[in-house]
PDB file of C-alpha atoms in Angstrom:
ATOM      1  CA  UNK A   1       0.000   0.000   0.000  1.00 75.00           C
ATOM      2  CA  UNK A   2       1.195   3.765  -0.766  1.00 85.00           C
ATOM      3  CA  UNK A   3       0.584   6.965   0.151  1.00 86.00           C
ATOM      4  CA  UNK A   4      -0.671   9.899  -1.170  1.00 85.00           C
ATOM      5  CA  UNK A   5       2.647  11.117  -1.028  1.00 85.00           C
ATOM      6  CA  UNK A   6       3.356   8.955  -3.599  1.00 87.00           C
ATOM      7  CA  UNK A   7       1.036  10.337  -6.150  1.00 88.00           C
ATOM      8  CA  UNK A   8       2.510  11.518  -9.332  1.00 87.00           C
ATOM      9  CA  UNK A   9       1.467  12.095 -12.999  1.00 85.00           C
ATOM     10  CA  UNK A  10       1.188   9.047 -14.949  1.00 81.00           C
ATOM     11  CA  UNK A  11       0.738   6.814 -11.710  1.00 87.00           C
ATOM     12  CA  UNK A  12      -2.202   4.012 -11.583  1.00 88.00           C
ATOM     13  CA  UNK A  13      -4.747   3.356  -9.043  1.00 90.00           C
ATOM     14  CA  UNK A  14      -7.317   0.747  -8.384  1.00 89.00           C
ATOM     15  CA  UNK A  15     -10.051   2.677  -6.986  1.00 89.00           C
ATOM     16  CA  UNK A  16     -13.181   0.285  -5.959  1.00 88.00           C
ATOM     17  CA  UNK A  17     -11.914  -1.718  -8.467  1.00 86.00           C
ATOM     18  CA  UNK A  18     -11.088   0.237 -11.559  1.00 88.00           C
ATOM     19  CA  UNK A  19      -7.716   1.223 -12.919  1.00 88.00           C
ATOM     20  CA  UNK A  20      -7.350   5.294 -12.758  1.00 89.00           C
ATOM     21  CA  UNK A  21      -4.502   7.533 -14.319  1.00 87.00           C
ATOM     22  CA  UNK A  22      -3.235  10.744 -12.677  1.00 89.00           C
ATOM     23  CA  UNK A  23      -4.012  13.581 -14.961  1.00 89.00           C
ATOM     24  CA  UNK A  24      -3.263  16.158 -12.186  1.00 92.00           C
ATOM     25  CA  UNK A  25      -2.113  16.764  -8.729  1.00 92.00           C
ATOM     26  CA  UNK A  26      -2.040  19.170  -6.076  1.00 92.00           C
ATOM     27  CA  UNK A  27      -0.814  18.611  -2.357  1.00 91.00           C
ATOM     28  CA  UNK A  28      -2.201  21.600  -0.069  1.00 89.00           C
ATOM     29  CA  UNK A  29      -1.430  22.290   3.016  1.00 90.00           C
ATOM     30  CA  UNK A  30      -3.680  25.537   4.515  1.00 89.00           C
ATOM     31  CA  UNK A  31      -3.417  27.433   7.221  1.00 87.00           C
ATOM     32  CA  UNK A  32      -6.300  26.051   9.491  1.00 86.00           C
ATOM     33  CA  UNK A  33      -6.526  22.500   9.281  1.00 87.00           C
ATOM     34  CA  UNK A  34      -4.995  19.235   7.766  1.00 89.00           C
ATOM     35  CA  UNK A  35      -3.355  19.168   4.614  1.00 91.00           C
ATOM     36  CA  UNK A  36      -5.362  17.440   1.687  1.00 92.00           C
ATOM     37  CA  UNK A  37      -4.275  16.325  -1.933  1.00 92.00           C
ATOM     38  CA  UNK A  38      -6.150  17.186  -5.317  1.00 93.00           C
ATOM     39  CA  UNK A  39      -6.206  15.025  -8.135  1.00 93.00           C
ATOM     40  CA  UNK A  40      -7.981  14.660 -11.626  1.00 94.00           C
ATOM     41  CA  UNK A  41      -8.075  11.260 -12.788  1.00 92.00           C
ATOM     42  CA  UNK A  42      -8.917   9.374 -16.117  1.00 89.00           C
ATOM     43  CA  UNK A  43     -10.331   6.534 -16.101  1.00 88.00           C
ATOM     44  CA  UNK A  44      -7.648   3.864 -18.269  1.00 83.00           C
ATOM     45  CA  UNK A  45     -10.545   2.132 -19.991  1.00 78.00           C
ATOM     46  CA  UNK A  46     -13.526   4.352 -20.359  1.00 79.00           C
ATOM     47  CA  UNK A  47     -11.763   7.441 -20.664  1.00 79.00           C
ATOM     48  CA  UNK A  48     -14.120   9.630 -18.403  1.00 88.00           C
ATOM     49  CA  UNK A  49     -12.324  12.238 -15.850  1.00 91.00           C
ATOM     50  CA  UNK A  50     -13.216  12.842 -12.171  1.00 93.00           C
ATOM     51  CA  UNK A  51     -12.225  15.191  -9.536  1.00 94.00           C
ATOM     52  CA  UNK A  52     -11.100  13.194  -6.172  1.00 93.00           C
ATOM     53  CA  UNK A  53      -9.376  15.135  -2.848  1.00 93.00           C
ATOM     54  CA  UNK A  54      -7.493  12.722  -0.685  1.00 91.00           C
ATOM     55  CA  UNK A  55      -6.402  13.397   3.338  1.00 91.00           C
ATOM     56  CA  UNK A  56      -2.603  13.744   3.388  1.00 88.00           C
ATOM     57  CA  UNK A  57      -1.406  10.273   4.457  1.00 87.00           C
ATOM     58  CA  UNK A  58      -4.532   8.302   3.452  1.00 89.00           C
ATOM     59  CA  UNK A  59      -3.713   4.812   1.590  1.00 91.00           C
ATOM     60  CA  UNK A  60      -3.991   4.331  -1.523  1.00 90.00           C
ATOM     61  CA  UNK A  61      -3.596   0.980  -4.313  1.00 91.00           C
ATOM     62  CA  UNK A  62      -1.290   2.133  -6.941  1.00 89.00           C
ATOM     63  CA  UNK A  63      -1.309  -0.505 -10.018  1.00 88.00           C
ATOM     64  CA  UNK A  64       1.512  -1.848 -11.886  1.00 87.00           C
ATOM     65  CA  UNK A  65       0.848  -0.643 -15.851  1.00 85.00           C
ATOM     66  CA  UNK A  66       3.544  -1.344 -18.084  1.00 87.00           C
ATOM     67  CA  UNK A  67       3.631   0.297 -21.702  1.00 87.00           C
ATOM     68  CA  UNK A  68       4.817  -2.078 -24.522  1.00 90.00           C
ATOM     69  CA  UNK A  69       5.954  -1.478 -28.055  1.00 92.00           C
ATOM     70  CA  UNK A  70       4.124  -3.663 -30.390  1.00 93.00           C
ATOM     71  CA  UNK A  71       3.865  -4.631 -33.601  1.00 93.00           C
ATOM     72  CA  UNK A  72       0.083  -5.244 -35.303  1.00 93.00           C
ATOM     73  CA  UNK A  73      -0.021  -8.389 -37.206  1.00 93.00           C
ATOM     74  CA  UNK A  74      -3.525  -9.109 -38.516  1.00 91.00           C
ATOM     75  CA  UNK A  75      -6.988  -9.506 -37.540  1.00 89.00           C
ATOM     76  CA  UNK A  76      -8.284 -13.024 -36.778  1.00 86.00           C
ATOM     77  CA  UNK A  77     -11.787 -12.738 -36.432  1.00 82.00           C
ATOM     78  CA  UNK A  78     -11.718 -13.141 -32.323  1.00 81.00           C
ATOM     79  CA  UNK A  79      -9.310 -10.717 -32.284  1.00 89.00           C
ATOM     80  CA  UNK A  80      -6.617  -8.121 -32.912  1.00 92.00           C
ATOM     81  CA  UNK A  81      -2.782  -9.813 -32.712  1.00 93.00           C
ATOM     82  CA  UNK A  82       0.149  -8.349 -31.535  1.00 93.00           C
ATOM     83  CA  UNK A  83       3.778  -9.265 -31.819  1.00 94.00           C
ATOM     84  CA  UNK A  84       5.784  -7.503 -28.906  1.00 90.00           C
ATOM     85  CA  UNK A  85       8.788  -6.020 -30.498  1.00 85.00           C
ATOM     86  CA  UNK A  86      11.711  -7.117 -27.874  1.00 88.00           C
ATOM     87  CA  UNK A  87      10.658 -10.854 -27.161  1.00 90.00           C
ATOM     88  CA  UNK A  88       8.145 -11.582 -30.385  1.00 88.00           C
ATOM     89  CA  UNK A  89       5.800 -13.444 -28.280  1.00 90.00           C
ATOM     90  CA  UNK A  90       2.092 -12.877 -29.901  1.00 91.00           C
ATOM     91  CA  UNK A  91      -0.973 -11.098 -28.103  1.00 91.00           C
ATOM     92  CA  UNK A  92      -4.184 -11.297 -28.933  1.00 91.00           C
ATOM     93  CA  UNK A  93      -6.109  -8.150 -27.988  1.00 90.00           C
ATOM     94  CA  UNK A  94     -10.074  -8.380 -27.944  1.00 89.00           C
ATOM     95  CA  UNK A  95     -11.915  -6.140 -30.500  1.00 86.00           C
ATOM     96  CA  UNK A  96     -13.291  -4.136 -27.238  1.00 84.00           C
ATOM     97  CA  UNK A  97      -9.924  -3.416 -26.435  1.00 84.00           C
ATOM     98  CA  UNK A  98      -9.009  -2.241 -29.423  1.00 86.00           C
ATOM     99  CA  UNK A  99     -11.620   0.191 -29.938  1.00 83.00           C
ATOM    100  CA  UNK A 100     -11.981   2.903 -32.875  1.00 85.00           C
ATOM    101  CA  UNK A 101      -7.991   2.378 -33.034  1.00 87.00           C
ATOM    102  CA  UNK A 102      -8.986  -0.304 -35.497  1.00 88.00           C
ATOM    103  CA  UNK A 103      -9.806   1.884 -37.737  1.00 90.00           C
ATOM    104  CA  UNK A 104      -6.382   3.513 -38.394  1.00 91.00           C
ATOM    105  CA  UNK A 105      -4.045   0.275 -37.987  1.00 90.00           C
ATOM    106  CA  UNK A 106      -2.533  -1.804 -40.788  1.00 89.00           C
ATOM    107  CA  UNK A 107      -0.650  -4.481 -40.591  1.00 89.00           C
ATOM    108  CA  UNK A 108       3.365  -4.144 -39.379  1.00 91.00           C
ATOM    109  CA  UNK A 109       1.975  -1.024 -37.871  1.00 90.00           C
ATOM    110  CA  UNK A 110       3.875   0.060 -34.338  1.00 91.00           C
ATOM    111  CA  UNK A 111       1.798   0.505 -31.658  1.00 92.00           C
ATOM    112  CA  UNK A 112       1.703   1.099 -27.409  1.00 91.00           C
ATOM    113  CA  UNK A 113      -0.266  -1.180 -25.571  1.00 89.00           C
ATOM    114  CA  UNK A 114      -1.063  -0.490 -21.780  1.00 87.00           C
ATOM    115  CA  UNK A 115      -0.673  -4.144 -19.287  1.00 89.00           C
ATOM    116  CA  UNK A 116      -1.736  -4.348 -16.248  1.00 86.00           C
ATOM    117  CA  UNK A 117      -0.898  -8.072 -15.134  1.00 84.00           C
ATOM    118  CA  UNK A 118      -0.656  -9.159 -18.268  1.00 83.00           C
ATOM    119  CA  UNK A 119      -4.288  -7.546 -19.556  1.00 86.00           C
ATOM    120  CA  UNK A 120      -4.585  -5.524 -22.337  1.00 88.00           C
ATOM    121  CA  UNK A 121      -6.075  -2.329 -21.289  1.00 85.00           C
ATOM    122  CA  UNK A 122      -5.921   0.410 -24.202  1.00 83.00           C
ATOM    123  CA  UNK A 123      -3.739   0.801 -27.219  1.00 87.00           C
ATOM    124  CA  UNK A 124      -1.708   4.001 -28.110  1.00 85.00           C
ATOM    125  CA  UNK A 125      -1.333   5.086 -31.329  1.00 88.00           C
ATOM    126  CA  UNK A 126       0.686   7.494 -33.428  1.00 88.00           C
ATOM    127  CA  UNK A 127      -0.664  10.957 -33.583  1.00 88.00           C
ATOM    128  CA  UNK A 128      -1.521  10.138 -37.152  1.00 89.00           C
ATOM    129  CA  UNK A 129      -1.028   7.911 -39.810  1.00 90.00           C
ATOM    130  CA  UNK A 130      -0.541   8.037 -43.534  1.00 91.00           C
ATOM    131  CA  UNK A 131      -3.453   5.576 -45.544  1.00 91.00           C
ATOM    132  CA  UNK A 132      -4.716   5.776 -49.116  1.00 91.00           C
ATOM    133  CA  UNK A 133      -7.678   6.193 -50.109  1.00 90.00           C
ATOM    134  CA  UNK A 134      -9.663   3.091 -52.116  1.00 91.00           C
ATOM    135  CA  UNK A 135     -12.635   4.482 -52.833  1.00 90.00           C
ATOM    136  CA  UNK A 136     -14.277   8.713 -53.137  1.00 88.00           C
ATOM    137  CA  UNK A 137     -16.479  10.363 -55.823  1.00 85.00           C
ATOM    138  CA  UNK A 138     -14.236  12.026 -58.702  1.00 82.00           C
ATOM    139  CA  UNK A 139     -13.509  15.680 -58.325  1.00 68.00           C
ATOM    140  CA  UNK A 140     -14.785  17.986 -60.836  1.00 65.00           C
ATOM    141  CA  UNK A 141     -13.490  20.690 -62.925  1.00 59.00           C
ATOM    142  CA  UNK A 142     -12.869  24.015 -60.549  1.00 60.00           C
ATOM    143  CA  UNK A 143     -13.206  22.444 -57.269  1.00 54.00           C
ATOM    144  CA  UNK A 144     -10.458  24.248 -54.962  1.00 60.00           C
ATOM    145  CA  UNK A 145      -9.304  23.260 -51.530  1.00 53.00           C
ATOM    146  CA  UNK A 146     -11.245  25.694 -49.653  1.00 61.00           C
ATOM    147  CA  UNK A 147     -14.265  24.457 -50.671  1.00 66.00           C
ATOM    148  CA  UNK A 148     -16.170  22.413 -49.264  1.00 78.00           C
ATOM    149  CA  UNK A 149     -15.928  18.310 -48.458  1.00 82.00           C
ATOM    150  CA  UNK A 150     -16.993  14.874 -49.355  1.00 86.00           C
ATOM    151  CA  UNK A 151     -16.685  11.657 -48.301  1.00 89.00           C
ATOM    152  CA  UNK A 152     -13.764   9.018 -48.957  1.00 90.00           C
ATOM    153  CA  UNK A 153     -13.062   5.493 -47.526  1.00 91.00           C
ATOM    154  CA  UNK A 154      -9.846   4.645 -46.606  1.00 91.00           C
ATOM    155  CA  UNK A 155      -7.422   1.724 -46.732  1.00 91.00           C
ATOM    156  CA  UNK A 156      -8.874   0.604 -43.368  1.00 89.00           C
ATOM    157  CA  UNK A 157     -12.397   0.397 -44.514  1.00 89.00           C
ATOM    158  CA  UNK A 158     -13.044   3.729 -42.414  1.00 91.00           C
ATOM    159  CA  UNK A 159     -14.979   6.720 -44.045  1.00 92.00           C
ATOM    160  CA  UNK A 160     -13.405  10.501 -43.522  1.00 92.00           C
ATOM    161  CA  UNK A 161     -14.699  13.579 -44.926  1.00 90.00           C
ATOM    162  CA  UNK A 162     -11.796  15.061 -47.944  1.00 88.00           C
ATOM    163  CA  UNK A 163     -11.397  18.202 -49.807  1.00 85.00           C
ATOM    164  CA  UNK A 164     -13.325  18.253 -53.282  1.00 82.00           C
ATOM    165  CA  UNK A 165      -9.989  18.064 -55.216  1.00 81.00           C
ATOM    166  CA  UNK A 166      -9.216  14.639 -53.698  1.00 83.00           C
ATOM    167  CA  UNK A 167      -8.890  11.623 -55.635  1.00 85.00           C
ATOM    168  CA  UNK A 168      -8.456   7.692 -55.361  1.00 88.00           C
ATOM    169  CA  UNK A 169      -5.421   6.547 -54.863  1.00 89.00           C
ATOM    170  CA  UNK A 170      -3.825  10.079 -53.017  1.00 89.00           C
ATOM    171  CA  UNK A 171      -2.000   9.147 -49.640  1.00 92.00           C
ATOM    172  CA  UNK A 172      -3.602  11.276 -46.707  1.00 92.00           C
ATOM    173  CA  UNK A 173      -2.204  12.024 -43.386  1.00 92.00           C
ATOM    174  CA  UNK A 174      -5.284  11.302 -40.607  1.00 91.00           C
ATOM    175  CA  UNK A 175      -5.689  12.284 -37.120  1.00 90.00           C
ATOM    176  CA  UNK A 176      -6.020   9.250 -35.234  1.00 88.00           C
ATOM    177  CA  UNK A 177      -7.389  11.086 -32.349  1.00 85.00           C
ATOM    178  CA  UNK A 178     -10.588  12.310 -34.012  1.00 87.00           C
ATOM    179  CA  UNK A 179     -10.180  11.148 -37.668  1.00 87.00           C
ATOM    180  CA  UNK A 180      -9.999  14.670 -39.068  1.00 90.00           C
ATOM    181  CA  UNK A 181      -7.935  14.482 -42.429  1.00 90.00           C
ATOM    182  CA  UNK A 182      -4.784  16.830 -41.660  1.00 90.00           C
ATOM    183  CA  UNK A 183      -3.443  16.662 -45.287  1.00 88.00           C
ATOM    184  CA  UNK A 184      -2.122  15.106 -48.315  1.00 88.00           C
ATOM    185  CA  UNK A 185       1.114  13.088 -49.095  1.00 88.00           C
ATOM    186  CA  UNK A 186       3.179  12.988 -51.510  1.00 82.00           C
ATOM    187  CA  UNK A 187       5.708  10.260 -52.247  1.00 68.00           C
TER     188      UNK A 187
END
């Protein structure tokens, strides 16, 4: 058992059975009274964030989390596998796991995954990735960039909203974060 001393940014605990991540902490010590520690934590699987003030010296149940590199092999129906990139064992991550990061990942792509006793809990990916696009409605004669959008499916199966000019076949750079295209690629 720790402290709340021992609460940093990045740190782990099992509250009432969930896994929460520091976000943000604050030890204060007033003038009248005890001294009290506030924290903003994110919940490791759901995402949601919470507000939670501690008594100085109360226990808490910091978890172990340990951030791999892996690499993403393929998808086998059940699953999403993994090869870790320093022992090459395989991990197969359940499509709940995995999330909407499935729909940015192709195969031999390098990815972070959070373990907590050998669990997956989230993946991490890049800030963005590069994919092609396999499928959009042809451009037409005068459309400019700051027009306005349309759609286009991607490598990955995934739809995102392109400029007009925008063709198949043209390598985009996407925001993994919210799926926003950020720009075109050239080779």
């Amino acid at each position: 058992m720790a402290s709340t001393a021992d609460i940093k940014n990045g740190v782990v605990l099992n509250i009432d059975g969930q896994l929460w991540s520091v976000i943000e902490f604050q030890h204060v010590k007033p003038g009248k009274g005890g001294a009290f520690v506030r924290t903003k934590l994110k919940n490791v699987v759901t995402g949601k964030v919470v507000d939670r003030t501690y008594n100085a010296g109360t226990k808490i149940d910091i978890e172990n989390v340990d951030r791999r590199d892996f690499t993403y092999l393929y998808n086998d129906g059940d699953g999403f596998v993994f090869m870790d990139a320093t022992d090459y064992d395989q991990l197969t991550v359940p499509a709940t796991v995995v999330g909407d990061a499935a729909n940015f990942m192709l195969e031999n792509q390098a990815v972070t995954i959070a373990l907590n006793n050998g669990n997956p809990l989230y993946i991490d990916l890049p800030a963005s990735v590069v994919l092609e696009i396999t499928y959009t409605e042809p451009g037409l004669q005068g459309d400019r960039s700051t027009g306005g959008t349309k759609p286009a499916t991607v490598e990955t199966g995934y739809e995102i909203q392109v400029p007009l000019f925008l063709e198949t076949g043209t390598k985009v750079k996407v925001d993994t974060r919210t799926g926003d295209y950020l720009g075109r690629v050239n080779d």
